[in-house]
Amino acid sequence: MSRLQGKTALVTGGTTGMGFETARRFMAEGARVAITGNNPDNLAKAAKDLGAGVLAIRSDAGSVPAAKTLAAEIGAKFGKLDIAFLNAGIGLFAPLEAVAEADYDRQFAVNVKGPFFLAQALLPILSAKASIILNASVVASVGMPSTSAYTATKGAVLALGRALAIELAPRGVRVNTVSPGPIATPIYGKLGLPQDAVAAMAEGIKASVPLKRFGESAEIAHAAVFLASDESAYMTGTETVVDGGLIAA
């Protein structure tokens, strides 16, 4: 397929999970793609797996200077940017009484400040009909225990998407948000919990989803391709929920 033929795209946090799969789909649809990651080993593996043509850039998603450097490198390599999937994010989950200030700050740096200032830094190279896609989460609409700081960041992402959509509309730039529900990604293995605790948590999550399963990264990638393509040319300021019916339950 070639829905993104001739377009240039950036996927932040493109080394694993939803970001990696979206980068793969963008390339399959004809786009020239750049990915970012902060772990050099993951970045090298993703670049190898995605194959020739991908531009892999090491970048800290929570750093404003890094955002400026990234935008400059994208401009130098691509000239212009048609698609930006601002996907990089982290979740550090703990009950309210156990949330450390450093963990709170890091989540807001990566999940909110990062995409905000990267969008700002990319403005000079965005094409006339560029598409910016933010990655939020259904937790912004469905309260869950031990996610308070993370939930606050994703609520901010939703609000940011609406505001940027209005602000950038005169330039023809569209801004939309995709909100995944429970997706089978490596994040669940990074919670620092015993394997049996992770398995029990996964079963509880699946039980709460009407479709009774986790989503796949490819299902988020399909939504991102649609929002990146001309098929969604009359969409801006929207939230596309991909959650197996969780919000509706």
PDB file of C-alpha atoms in Angstrom:
ATOM      1  CA  MET A   1       0.000   0.000   0.000  1.00  0.00           C
ATOM      2  CA  SER A   2       1.122   3.575  -0.484  1.00  0.00           C
ATOM      3  CA  ARG A   3      -1.061   5.883   1.567  1.00  0.00           C
ATOM      4  CA  LEU A   4       2.019   7.757   2.792  1.00  0.00           C
ATOM      5  CA  GLN A   5       4.043   7.629  -0.421  1.00  0.00           C
ATOM      6  CA  GLY A   6       6.568  10.460  -0.635  1.00  0.00           C
ATOM      7  CA  LYS A   7       5.945  11.662   2.917  1.00  0.00           C
ATOM      8  CA  THR A   8       8.478  12.064   5.703  1.00  0.00           C
ATOM      9  CA  ALA A   9       7.645  10.948   9.224  1.00  0.00           C
ATOM     10  CA  LEU A  10       9.073  11.077  12.731  1.00  0.00           C
ATOM     11  CA  VAL A  11       8.145   8.537  15.402  1.00  0.00           C
ATOM     12  CA  THR A  12       9.445   9.304  18.873  1.00  0.00           C
ATOM     13  CA  GLY A  13       9.911   6.324  21.137  1.00  0.00           C
ATOM     14  CA  GLY A  14      10.113   4.214  18.001  1.00  0.00           C
ATOM     15  CA  THR A  15      12.276   1.377  19.281  1.00  0.00           C
ATOM     16  CA  THR A  16       9.647  -0.895  20.847  1.00  0.00           C
ATOM     17  CA  GLY A  17       5.915  -1.482  21.133  1.00  0.00           C
ATOM     18  CA  MET A  18       3.498   0.943  19.538  1.00  0.00           C
ATOM     19  CA  GLY A  19       6.216   3.268  18.285  1.00  0.00           C
ATOM     20  CA  PHE A  20       8.187   0.534  16.551  1.00  0.00           C
ATOM     21  CA  GLU A  21       5.103  -0.980  14.943  1.00  0.00           C
ATOM     22  CA  THR A  22       3.901   2.424  13.758  1.00  0.00           C
ATOM     23  CA  ALA A  23       7.294   3.184  12.231  1.00  0.00           C
ATOM     24  CA  ARG A  24       7.142  -0.163  10.450  1.00  0.00           C
ATOM     25  CA  ARG A  25       3.659   0.554   9.112  1.00  0.00           C
ATOM     26  CA  PHE A  26       4.635   4.079   8.021  1.00  0.00           C
ATOM     27  CA  MET A  27       7.522   2.617   6.030  1.00  0.00           C
ATOM     28  CA  ALA A  28       5.282  -0.051   4.507  1.00  0.00           C
ATOM     29  CA  GLU A  29       2.938   2.731   3.384  1.00  0.00           C
ATOM     30  CA  GLY A  30       5.764   4.512   1.558  1.00  0.00           C
ATOM     31  CA  ALA A  31       7.000   7.064   4.082  1.00  0.00           C
ATOM     32  CA  ARG A  32      10.590   7.910   4.818  1.00  0.00           C
ATOM     33  CA  VAL A  33      10.844   7.466   8.586  1.00  0.00           C
ATOM     34  CA  ALA A  34      12.982   8.655  11.469  1.00  0.00           C
ATOM     35  CA  ILE A  35      12.731   7.039  14.889  1.00  0.00           C
ATOM     36  CA  THR A  36      14.071   8.111  18.261  1.00  0.00           C
ATOM     37  CA  GLY A  37      15.022   6.272  21.409  1.00  0.00           C
ATOM     38  CA  ASN A  38      17.241   6.888  24.418  1.00  0.00           C
ATOM     39  CA  ASN A  39      18.615   3.369  24.836  1.00  0.00           C
ATOM     40  CA  PRO A  40      21.418   2.835  22.295  1.00  0.00           C
ATOM     41  CA  ASP A  41      21.015  -0.936  22.207  1.00  0.00           C
ATOM     42  CA  ASN A  42      17.257  -0.748  21.597  1.00  0.00           C
ATOM     43  CA  LEU A  43      17.795   1.952  18.990  1.00  0.00           C
ATOM     44  CA  ALA A  44      20.367  -0.119  17.104  1.00  0.00           C
ATOM     45  CA  LYS A  45      18.149  -3.212  17.181  1.00  0.00           C
ATOM     46  CA  ALA A  46      15.103  -1.282  15.977  1.00  0.00           C
ATOM     47  CA  ALA A  47      17.077   0.262  13.136  1.00  0.00           C
ATOM     48  CA  LYS A  48      18.321  -3.171  12.086  1.00  0.00           C
ATOM     49  CA  ASP A  49      14.855  -4.701  12.287  1.00  0.00           C
ATOM     50  CA  LEU A  50      13.204  -1.871  10.352  1.00  0.00           C
ATOM     51  CA  GLY A  51      15.831  -2.138   7.636  1.00  0.00           C
ATOM     52  CA  ALA A  52      17.487   0.176   5.169  1.00  0.00           C
ATOM     53  CA  GLY A  53      16.131   3.666   4.890  1.00  0.00           C
ATOM     54  CA  VAL A  54      15.156   4.289   8.497  1.00  0.00           C
ATOM     55  CA  LEU A  55      16.898   7.173  10.273  1.00  0.00           C
ATOM     56  CA  ALA A  56      17.615   6.280  13.909  1.00  0.00           C
ATOM     57  CA  ILE A  57      18.406   9.159  16.263  1.00  0.00           C
ATOM     58  CA  ARG A  58      19.276   8.909  19.938  1.00  0.00           C
ATOM     59  CA  SER A  59      17.284  11.532  21.830  1.00  0.00           C
ATOM     60  CA  ASP A  60      16.015  12.132  25.371  1.00  0.00           C
ATOM     61  CA  ALA A  61      12.258  12.657  25.032  1.00  0.00           C
ATOM     62  CA  GLY A  62      12.115  14.752  28.206  1.00  0.00           C
ATOM     63  CA  SER A  63      14.835  17.242  27.281  1.00  0.00           C
ATOM     64  CA  VAL A  64      14.097  20.593  25.621  1.00  0.00           C
ATOM     65  CA  PRO A  65      17.647  20.998  24.241  1.00  0.00           C
ATOM     66  CA  ALA A  66      17.381  17.472  22.824  1.00  0.00           C
ATOM     67  CA  ALA A  67      14.104  18.420  21.115  1.00  0.00           C
ATOM     68  CA  LYS A  68      15.814  21.351  19.410  1.00  0.00           C
ATOM     69  CA  THR A  69      18.720  19.170  18.333  1.00  0.00           C
ATOM     70  CA  LEU A  70      16.344  16.517  17.010  1.00  0.00           C
ATOM     71  CA  ALA A  71      14.350  19.031  14.982  1.00  0.00           C
ATOM     72  CA  ALA A  72      17.546  20.429  13.481  1.00  0.00           C
ATOM     73  CA  GLU A  73      18.732  16.946  12.488  1.00  0.00           C
ATOM     74  CA  ILE A  74      15.368  16.054  10.956  1.00  0.00           C
ATOM     75  CA  GLY A  75      15.432  19.306   9.008  1.00  0.00           C
ATOM     76  CA  ALA A  76      18.949  18.634   7.762  1.00  0.00           C
ATOM     77  CA  LYS A  77      18.152  15.063   6.679  1.00  0.00           C
ATOM     78  CA  PHE A  78      14.547  15.415   5.449  1.00  0.00           C
ATOM     79  CA  GLY A  79      14.199  19.108   4.608  1.00  0.00           C
ATOM     80  CA  LYS A  80      10.568  19.041   5.708  1.00  0.00           C
ATOM     81  CA  LEU A  81       8.397  16.878   7.913  1.00  0.00           C
ATOM     82  CA  ASP A  82       4.911  15.679   6.957  1.00  0.00           C
ATOM     83  CA  ILE A  83       4.066  13.437   9.932  1.00  0.00           C
ATOM     84  CA  ALA A  84       5.057  13.555  13.590  1.00  0.00           C
ATOM     85  CA  PHE A  85       3.868  10.739  15.853  1.00  0.00           C
ATOM     86  CA  LEU A  86       4.850  12.040  19.276  1.00  0.00           C
ATOM     87  CA  ASN A  87       4.642   8.687  20.958  1.00  0.00           C
ATOM     88  CA  ALA A  88       7.476   8.589  23.493  1.00  0.00           C
ATOM     89  CA  GLY A  89       6.200   8.194  27.029  1.00  0.00           C
ATOM     90  CA  ILE A  90       6.807   6.526  30.362  1.00  0.00           C
ATOM     91  CA  GLY A  91       4.605   5.225  33.141  1.00  0.00           C
ATOM     92  CA  LEU A  92       5.857   4.950  36.722  1.00  0.00           C
ATOM     93  CA  PHE A  93       2.993   3.470  38.679  1.00  0.00           C
ATOM     94  CA  ALA A  94       2.572   3.671  42.442  1.00  0.00           C
ATOM     95  CA  PRO A  95      -0.188   4.424  44.945  1.00  0.00           C
ATOM     96  CA  LEU A  96      -0.554   8.103  45.791  1.00  0.00           C
ATOM     97  CA  GLU A  97       1.262   7.853  49.120  1.00  0.00           C
ATOM     98  CA  ALA A  98       4.271   6.250  47.429  1.00  0.00           C
ATOM     99  CA  VAL A  99       4.735   8.610  44.451  1.00  0.00           C
ATOM    100  CA  ALA A 100       8.164  10.225  44.575  1.00  0.00           C
ATOM    101  CA  GLU A 101       8.627  13.783  43.355  1.00  0.00           C
ATOM    102  CA  ALA A 102      11.372  12.674  40.973  1.00  0.00           C
ATOM    103  CA  ASP A 103       9.074  10.099  39.361  1.00  0.00           C
ATOM    104  CA  TYR A 104       6.280  12.675  39.064  1.00  0.00           C
ATOM    105  CA  ASP A 105       8.656  15.169  37.430  1.00  0.00           C
ATOM    106  CA  ARG A 106      10.129  12.622  35.033  1.00  0.00           C
ATOM    107  CA  GLN A 107       6.704  11.533  33.796  1.00  0.00           C
ATOM    108  CA  PHE A 108       5.643  15.119  33.136  1.00  0.00           C
ATOM    109  CA  ALA A 109       8.979  15.841  31.453  1.00  0.00           C
ATOM    110  CA  VAL A 110       8.710  12.922  29.018  1.00  0.00           C
ATOM    111  CA  ASN A 111       4.937  12.740  28.524  1.00  0.00           C
ATOM    112  CA  VAL A 112       4.005  16.442  28.431  1.00  0.00           C
ATOM    113  CA  LYS A 113       6.952  18.814  28.268  1.00  0.00           C
ATOM    114  CA  GLY A 114       8.670  16.616  25.684  1.00  0.00           C
ATOM    115  CA  PRO A 115       5.928  16.618  23.027  1.00  0.00           C
ATOM    116  CA  PHE A 116       5.083  20.260  23.727  1.00  0.00           C
ATOM    117  CA  PHE A 117       8.577  21.556  23.072  1.00  0.00           C
ATOM    118  CA  LEU A 118       9.247  19.092  20.271  1.00  0.00           C
ATOM    119  CA  ALA A 119       6.133  20.340  18.483  1.00  0.00           C
ATOM    120  CA  GLN A 120       7.461  23.844  18.981  1.00  0.00           C
ATOM    121  CA  ALA A 121      10.894  22.926  17.651  1.00  0.00           C
ATOM    122  CA  LEU A 122       9.419  21.193  14.596  1.00  0.00           C
ATOM    123  CA  LEU A 123       7.283  24.171  13.526  1.00  0.00           C
ATOM    124  CA  PRO A 124       9.818  25.596  11.052  1.00  0.00           C
ATOM    125  CA  ILE A 125      10.054  22.312   9.113  1.00  0.00           C
ATOM    126  CA  LEU A 126       6.435  21.147   9.180  1.00  0.00           C
ATOM    127  CA  SER A 127       4.916  20.961   5.708  1.00  0.00           C
ATOM    128  CA  ALA A 128       1.780  22.927   4.852  1.00  0.00           C
ATOM    129  CA  LYS A 129      -0.539  19.975   5.505  1.00  0.00           C
ATOM    130  CA  ALA A 130       1.434  18.160   8.155  1.00  0.00           C
ATOM    131  CA  SER A 131      -0.176  15.774  10.617  1.00  0.00           C
ATOM    132  CA  ILE A 132       0.842  15.700  14.278  1.00  0.00           C
ATOM    133  CA  ILE A 133      -0.378  12.697  16.267  1.00  0.00           C
ATOM    134  CA  LEU A 134      -0.094  12.656  20.047  1.00  0.00           C
ATOM    135  CA  ASN A 135      -0.212   9.443  22.052  1.00  0.00           C
ATOM    136  CA  ALA A 136      -2.402   9.739  25.145  1.00  0.00           C
ATOM    137  CA  SER A 137      -4.233   6.951  26.986  1.00  0.00           C
ATOM    138  CA  VAL A 138      -7.695   5.901  28.073  1.00  0.00           C
ATOM    139  CA  VAL A 139      -6.575   6.437  31.664  1.00  0.00           C
ATOM    140  CA  ALA A 140      -7.333  10.120  31.044  1.00  0.00           C
ATOM    141  CA  SER A 141     -11.006   9.092  30.890  1.00  0.00           C
ATOM    142  CA  VAL A 142     -11.081   6.012  33.133  1.00  0.00           C
ATOM    143  CA  GLY A 143      -9.769   6.297  36.667  1.00  0.00           C
ATOM    144  CA  MET A 144      -7.400   3.520  37.736  1.00  0.00           C
ATOM    145  CA  PRO A 145      -5.553   3.053  41.036  1.00  0.00           C
ATOM    146  CA  SER A 146      -1.798   3.685  41.258  1.00  0.00           C
ATOM    147  CA  THR A 147      -1.803   5.746  38.052  1.00  0.00           C
ATOM    148  CA  SER A 148      -2.495   9.256  39.390  1.00  0.00           C
ATOM    149  CA  ALA A 149       0.639  11.007  38.119  1.00  0.00           C
ATOM    150  CA  TYR A 150       0.624   9.117  34.819  1.00  0.00           C
ATOM    151  CA  THR A 151      -3.085   9.840  34.358  1.00  0.00           C
ATOM    152  CA  ALA A 152      -2.486  13.543  34.939  1.00  0.00           C
ATOM    153  CA  THR A 153       0.138  13.581  32.176  1.00  0.00           C
ATOM    154  CA  LYS A 154      -2.195  11.886  29.709  1.00  0.00           C
ATOM    155  CA  GLY A 155      -5.032  14.278  30.538  1.00  0.00           C
ATOM    156  CA  ALA A 156      -2.612  17.084  29.753  1.00  0.00           C
ATOM    157  CA  VAL A 157      -1.740  15.456  26.419  1.00  0.00           C
ATOM    158  CA  LEU A 158      -5.420  15.358  25.440  1.00  0.00           C
ATOM    159  CA  ALA A 159      -5.861  19.019  26.309  1.00  0.00           C
ATOM    160  CA  LEU A 160      -2.659  19.903  24.461  1.00  0.00           C
ATOM    161  CA  GLY A 161      -3.903  18.159  21.337  1.00  0.00           C
ATOM    162  CA  ARG A 162      -7.113  20.193  21.275  1.00  0.00           C
ATOM    163  CA  ALA A 163      -5.308  23.485  21.836  1.00  0.00           C
ATOM    164  CA  LEU A 164      -2.624  22.838  19.221  1.00  0.00           C
ATOM    165  CA  ALA A 165      -5.266  21.774  16.698  1.00  0.00           C
ATOM    166  CA  ILE A 166      -6.898  25.201  16.911  1.00  0.00           C
ATOM    167  CA  GLU A 167      -3.626  27.113  17.021  1.00  0.00           C
ATOM    168  CA  LEU A 168      -2.077  25.354  14.023  1.00  0.00           C
ATOM    169  CA  ALA A 169      -5.212  25.092  11.862  1.00  0.00           C
ATOM    170  CA  PRO A 170      -4.478  28.382  10.034  1.00  0.00           C
ATOM    171  CA  ARG A 171      -1.254  26.761   8.798  1.00  0.00           C
ATOM    172  CA  GLY A 172      -3.127  23.686   7.596  1.00  0.00           C
ATOM    173  CA  VAL A 173      -1.395  21.516  10.188  1.00  0.00           C
ATOM    174  CA  ARG A 174      -3.681  18.915  11.767  1.00  0.00           C
ATOM    175  CA  VAL A 175      -3.279  17.690  15.343  1.00  0.00           C
ATOM    176  CA  ASN A 176      -5.063  14.583  16.582  1.00  0.00           C
ATOM    177  CA  THR A 177      -4.652  12.255  19.533  1.00  0.00           C
ATOM    178  CA  VAL A 178      -4.795   8.475  19.734  1.00  0.00           C
ATOM    179  CA  SER A 179      -5.746   7.019  23.116  1.00  0.00           C
ATOM    180  CA  PRO A 180      -4.807   3.351  23.491  1.00  0.00           C
ATOM    181  CA  GLY A 181      -6.432   1.084  26.009  1.00  0.00           C
ATOM    182  CA  PRO A 182      -4.497  -1.867  27.454  1.00  0.00           C
ATOM    183  CA  ILE A 183      -1.953  -2.801  24.793  1.00  0.00           C
ATOM    184  CA  ALA A 184       0.451  -5.750  24.920  1.00  0.00           C
ATOM    185  CA  THR A 185       3.757  -3.861  25.034  1.00  0.00           C
ATOM    186  CA  PRO A 186       7.062  -4.274  26.933  1.00  0.00           C
ATOM    187  CA  ILE A 187       5.949  -1.670  29.526  1.00  0.00           C
ATOM    188  CA  TYR A 188       4.363  -4.382  31.661  1.00  0.00           C
ATOM    189  CA  GLY A 189       7.717  -6.036  32.087  1.00  0.00           C
ATOM    190  CA  LYS A 190       9.246  -2.793  33.341  1.00  0.00           C
ATOM    191  CA  LEU A 191       7.068  -2.330  36.416  1.00  0.00           C
ATOM    192  CA  GLY A 192       9.498  -4.023  38.758  1.00  0.00           C
ATOM    193  CA  LEU A 193       6.855  -6.528  39.875  1.00  0.00           C
ATOM    194  CA  PRO A 194       7.233 -10.312  40.268  1.00  0.00           C
ATOM    195  CA  GLN A 195       6.118 -12.267  37.216  1.00  0.00           C
ATOM    196  CA  ASP A 196       3.112 -13.739  39.010  1.00  0.00           C
ATOM    197  CA  ALA A 197       1.982 -10.258  40.060  1.00  0.00           C
ATOM    198  CA  VAL A 198       2.271  -9.033  36.486  1.00  0.00           C
ATOM    199  CA  ALA A 199       0.248 -12.028  35.265  1.00  0.00           C
ATOM    200  CA  ALA A 200      -2.467 -11.417  37.866  1.00  0.00           C
ATOM    201  CA  MET A 201      -2.621  -7.745  36.933  1.00  0.00           C
ATOM    202  CA  ALA A 202      -2.921  -8.671  33.252  1.00  0.00           C
ATOM    203  CA  GLU A 203      -5.837 -11.002  33.943  1.00  0.00           C
ATOM    204  CA  GLY A 204      -7.608  -8.293  35.901  1.00  0.00           C
ATOM    205  CA  ILE A 205      -7.144  -5.817  33.080  1.00  0.00           C
ATOM    206  CA  LYS A 206      -8.446  -8.240  30.453  1.00  0.00           C
ATOM    207  CA  ALA A 207     -11.509  -8.945  32.572  1.00  0.00           C
ATOM    208  CA  SER A 208     -12.388  -5.234  32.554  1.00  0.00           C
ATOM    209  CA  VAL A 209     -12.178  -4.926  28.754  1.00  0.00           C
ATOM    210  CA  PRO A 210     -15.396  -5.833  26.900  1.00  0.00           C
ATOM    211  CA  LEU A 211     -13.432  -7.587  24.140  1.00  0.00           C
ATOM    212  CA  LYS A 212     -11.604  -9.588  26.847  1.00  0.00           C
ATOM    213  CA  ARG A 213      -8.120  -9.166  25.469  1.00  0.00           C
ATOM    214  CA  PHE A 214      -5.199  -6.808  25.268  1.00  0.00           C
ATOM    215  CA  GLY A 215      -4.848  -4.768  22.125  1.00  0.00           C
ATOM    216  CA  GLU A 216      -1.897  -5.223  19.793  1.00  0.00           C
ATOM    217  CA  SER A 217       0.613  -2.555  18.847  1.00  0.00           C
ATOM    218  CA  ALA A 218      -0.416  -3.055  15.220  1.00  0.00           C
ATOM    219  CA  GLU A 219      -3.928  -1.868  16.082  1.00  0.00           C
ATOM    220  CA  ILE A 220      -2.534   1.449  17.313  1.00  0.00           C
ATOM    221  CA  ALA A 221      -0.327   1.637  14.226  1.00  0.00           C
ATOM    222  CA  HIS A 222      -3.375   1.255  11.956  1.00  0.00           C
ATOM    223  CA  ALA A 223      -5.018   4.217  13.695  1.00  0.00           C
ATOM    224  CA  ALA A 224      -1.819   6.257  13.398  1.00  0.00           C
ATOM    225  CA  VAL A 225      -1.555   5.535   9.660  1.00  0.00           C
ATOM    226  CA  PHE A 226      -5.125   6.719   9.183  1.00  0.00           C
ATOM    227  CA  LEU A 227      -4.503   9.937  11.140  1.00  0.00           C
ATOM    228  CA  ALA A 228      -1.261  10.512   9.231  1.00  0.00           C
ATOM    229  CA  SER A 229      -2.809   9.999   5.813  1.00  0.00           C
ATOM    230  CA  ASP A 230      -5.002  12.156   3.617  1.00  0.00           C
ATOM    231  CA  GLU A 231      -7.914   9.864   4.506  1.00  0.00           C
ATOM    232  CA  SER A 232      -8.288  11.914   7.696  1.00  0.00           C
ATOM    233  CA  ALA A 233      -7.774  15.285   5.996  1.00  0.00           C
ATOM    234  CA  TYR A 234     -10.902  16.786   7.601  1.00  0.00           C
ATOM    235  CA  MET A 235     -10.015  15.614  11.116  1.00  0.00           C
ATOM    236  CA  THR A 236      -8.237  17.779  13.664  1.00  0.00           C
ATOM    237  CA  GLY A 237      -8.557  18.196  17.406  1.00  0.00           C
ATOM    238  CA  THR A 238     -10.019  14.701  17.766  1.00  0.00           C
ATOM    239  CA  GLU A 239      -9.337  11.771  20.072  1.00  0.00           C
ATOM    240  CA  THR A 240      -9.273   8.331  18.484  1.00  0.00           C
ATOM    241  CA  VAL A 241      -9.869   5.732  21.194  1.00  0.00           C
ATOM    242  CA  VAL A 242      -8.540   2.206  20.571  1.00  0.00           C
ATOM    243  CA  ASP A 243      -9.441   0.385  23.765  1.00  0.00           C
ATOM    244  CA  GLY A 244     -11.538  -2.726  23.167  1.00  0.00           C
ATOM    245  CA  GLY A 245     -14.561  -0.917  24.584  1.00  0.00           C
ATOM    246  CA  LEU A 246     -13.029  -0.090  27.975  1.00  0.00           C
ATOM    247  CA  ILE A 247     -14.337   3.489  28.119  1.00  0.00           C
ATOM    248  CA  ALA A 248     -17.832   2.360  27.124  1.00  0.00           C
ATOM    249  CA  ALA A 249     -18.034  -0.337  29.795  1.00  0.00           C
TER     250      ALA A 249
END
